[in-house]
Amino acid sequence: MTRSFADRHIGPDAAEVARLLDVTGVASLDALAAAALPADILDGGGLDVLPPAAGEHEVLAELAELAAANTVATSMIGLGYYDTLTPPVLLRNLLENPAWYTAYTPYQPEISQGRLEALLNFQTMVCDLTGMEVANASMLDEATAAAEAMTLLHRASRSKSSRVLVDADVFPQTHTVLATRAEPLGLEIVVADLSSGELPDGDFFGVLVQTPGASGRIVDWTGLVAAAHQRGALVAAGVDLLAATLVTPPGEQGADVCFGTTQRFGVPMGFGGPHAGYLAVRTAHARQLPGRLVGVSVDADGAPAYRLALQTREQHIRRERATSNICTAQVLLAIVAAMYASYHGADGLRAIARRVHGHAAALAAGLGAAVVHGSFFDTVLAHVPGGADAVLDKARSRGINLRRVDADHVAVACDEATTGAHIAAVLESFGAAAESGGEPVEIETRGTAYLTHPAFTRYHTETGMLRYLRALSDKDIALDRSMIPLGSCTMKLNATAEMEPITWPGFARLHPYAPAADAAGTLRLIADLEGWLCAITGYDAVSLQPNAGSQGEYAGLLAIRRYHLDRGDTHRDTCLIPSSAHGTNAASAAMAGLRVEVVRCRENGDVDLDDLRAKIGDHAERLACIMITYPSTHGVYEHEVAELCALVHDAGGQVYVDGANLNALVGLARPGRFGGDVSHLNLHKTFCIPHGGGGPGVGPVAVRSHLAAYLPGDPLVTGSHAVSAAHNGSASILPITWAYIRMMGADGLRRATLTAIASANYIARRLDEHFPVLYTGEHGMVAHECILDLRAITKRTGVTVDDVAKRLADYGFHAPTMSFPVAGTLMVEPTESENLAELDEFCDAMIAIRREIDQVGSGVWPADDNPLRGAPHTAESLVGAWDHPYSREVAVYPRGVAHTRAKVWPPVRRIDGAFGDRNLVCSCPPVEAYAD
């Protein structure tokens, strides 16, 4: 019998599903749906409009046709997007390697040391090249990094002003995203030409500039920074990191914050993303830095060890008072960029930069008096009165895309892929002749050393880089080694056939601002995906622009806010949020200019409808919306969800349904039909885009028809309320989701959902007597995840969820989600991808751990020295004296050496988080440390 793609994606076969259902106590998957979900929201899923399921090779052929429908012209458009040459050793062994792309966010640092080291390299690279002291572990893109920089300046500045000054030569897409972010926060943007170094009159809390600017112009910002500081304002500067290998960066000119993108460091343009933005600050502002920050601490044996520092899950703790709603990053792309810098080293990057600048200088020499700016790096702005369109047409006939600034100006950007032939063709398009023997304009003013750490000096050969990448990935647990049973995070199979097309040039080498005709295939794929996602969710329109779930939340709330404002309901500014909600919900609401009011939950975890009615009564005139997660954050299908939605609608509010748990709804129920007005969807969860160690992600926002006009617009159009730098966000990874839906078909998608629910209920039944399941629905069912309650166990024995999580590493497993949404619990989500054998392995490991806990509780092992408190155990810990009351074998082979599961050796012991926060080190030590 030929197995379909769905048969291979879904782990349990028919016999195993029968076993899951038998233990759960239902006769069939349909009976499971009827028992778990409220009858009034079950609607068959609306999947009949999807095309029939297709096989892997058929779908790859269809995607090849779509890629071929794109025109990969030579892009010389620039504006922060450049062609780049990804070293094949990085393409094969990092970007295409499941050991890297299937990893999860490093919240379990002991089994994430490889990607944490790579991210520390990224932070060091950014600090070195910008001249700053602290950098985070990546942002979503350059425009959103600029927006985060703006709000950071506002928080950190002592100025009482609400005005920020932005240089006119900042990228236009950045201007749009800044304006979107500023408006709901009550910030006023003042745009001016700051190239003279003089500030306009008035007070400002901050100043944003860029080098090189959108026009290519390079400005020394030293004087402007000094003038801003004198006026009490802080300064943020966008920095092109390749230019910074030659040009003195703003960090060395006194800037307080630097932002930008690392796209041109080996990450394809991909029609807009994903790319790793960055944000770097002075040490004084380190605790204001949004996003993730990798720091150095020590483990239980005193050895250096990496971990996330300071801001880890900040928004889950501080909620609406968080510095940002960002809870993800662009880890996989940040690691590509860091390894690109490591592979080339400082000398290699300088050589690339000189070649890029040399081509720009040759172009300028040929254009002569038409060149507008005398100081530039890679982009030449030419004045061609009334002739811009003709020049673009001529260049396009030669297979080259230039940038039309206006009717009188054309900009030409050179990059790593630019050749002398390209320059000659561009000059012909301008009607100019190439200058023979033209000397590059001297811009090499940077005098400071950079990238001197061994991470950037050791791996310049392919053998060295290959072994470095392998050594790092061996320190991690990803989906290629083990089930990752994380509740709320849906770590499921990312099939090879889904991943293969993302590196094809037809998708990867498109500039996001290329003529639409060049992207015909990708735009067709996007239209398909928008239609399919609308059908699956029951909504009427969708935008794929948000490049993370946090951005999708934000875009959805902005749509609600603008809807109320357009109706004259300016007073509607209150967002109701259940106490169980994701912390990002509250942070997103605050960013959208909404007031957060918390709604209580009942003891069973459901939203307390009595408290909801009271809150609606208290805020009836001000009610803007409610944000709920469905199934709930507690992993239960709340049976009163339709009534909840109706209560809010009757009061004039809108209903935001967080799509984080859509994996439990696809093919069964649609939020756009049971009461939702808007949802964001996590394509990196339900729809198989891999997590990549904490990014990339895609968080589309889907709405009912009355909100469609308020979806994010074109970032190149002023006033379009764009939330990301590219109109279609992280377009290069959308083929993953397209392929998943195309290969699964309606029946496969529905079966996947039901199998995920069956697997979660199986685990709940098997583990309930050992670790009580905290919340269940009306018929004793959970949704796609279950919460195991360890609070009583901890009180009785002293063994904590941290102890269990670390001990699981000794058993070869990644831990479930710890202490969210309830402190002292573990939230488990098996997904549909794990077969019965793997589910049983996990359950058996948890049951064995419970027996170990019982030995602690009975006094066989002391509370402060037992296999759980000592976990995880490294190979090195076995060497030398052993003074523990448990044996070495129990430490590292808890189920016996004959157990067939492959042994995972954690590279470090348990890490001291508090030490790392007290002694913050978040970049590689200077080379002098190695000399000492």
Coordinates of C-alpha atoms in Angstrom, one line a residue, residues 537 539 541 552-561 625-628 649 654-659 671-672 675-681 700-704 706-707 711:
T537 CA -9.9 29.8 10.1
Y539 CA -12.1 34.6 8.3
A541 CA -9.1 38.3 4.7
G552 CA 0.5 39.4 14.3
E553 CA -1.0 40.2 17.7
Y554 CA 0.0 43.8 17.4
A555 CA -1.4 44.1 13.9
G556 CA -4.7 42.6 15.0
L557 CA -5.1 45.0 17.9
L558 CA -4.1 47.9 15.7
A559 CA -6.9 46.9 13.3
I560 CA -9.4 46.8 16.2
R561 CA -8.2 50.2 17.4
C625 CA -12.0 44.1 22.8
I626 CA -11.2 40.9 24.6
M627 CA -8.2 38.7 23.9
I628 CA -8.7 35.0 24.5
H649 CA -20.1 41.8 20.9
Q654 CA -14.4 43.0 19.3
V655 CA -13.1 39.5 19.9
Y656 CA -9.4 38.7 19.4
V657 CA -8.7 34.9 19.4
D658 CA -5.0 34.2 19.9
G659 CA -4.1 31.5 17.3
P671 CA -12.5 31.0 15.2
G672 CA -13.9 33.3 12.5
G675 CA -17.2 34.5 17.4
G676 CA -13.7 35.8 16.6
D677 CA -13.2 39.1 14.7
V678 CA -9.5 38.7 14.4
S679 CA -6.8 36.1 15.0
H680 CA -3.1 35.8 14.5
L681 CA -1.8 32.5 13.3
P700 CA -0.2 36.3 9.8
V701 CA -3.2 38.2 11.0
A702 CA -6.7 37.1 9.8
V703 CA -9.9 39.2 10.1
R704 CA -13.6 39.3 9.4
H706 CA -15.4 44.6 8.6
L707 CA -11.7 44.8 9.7
L711 CA -4.8 45.1 7.8

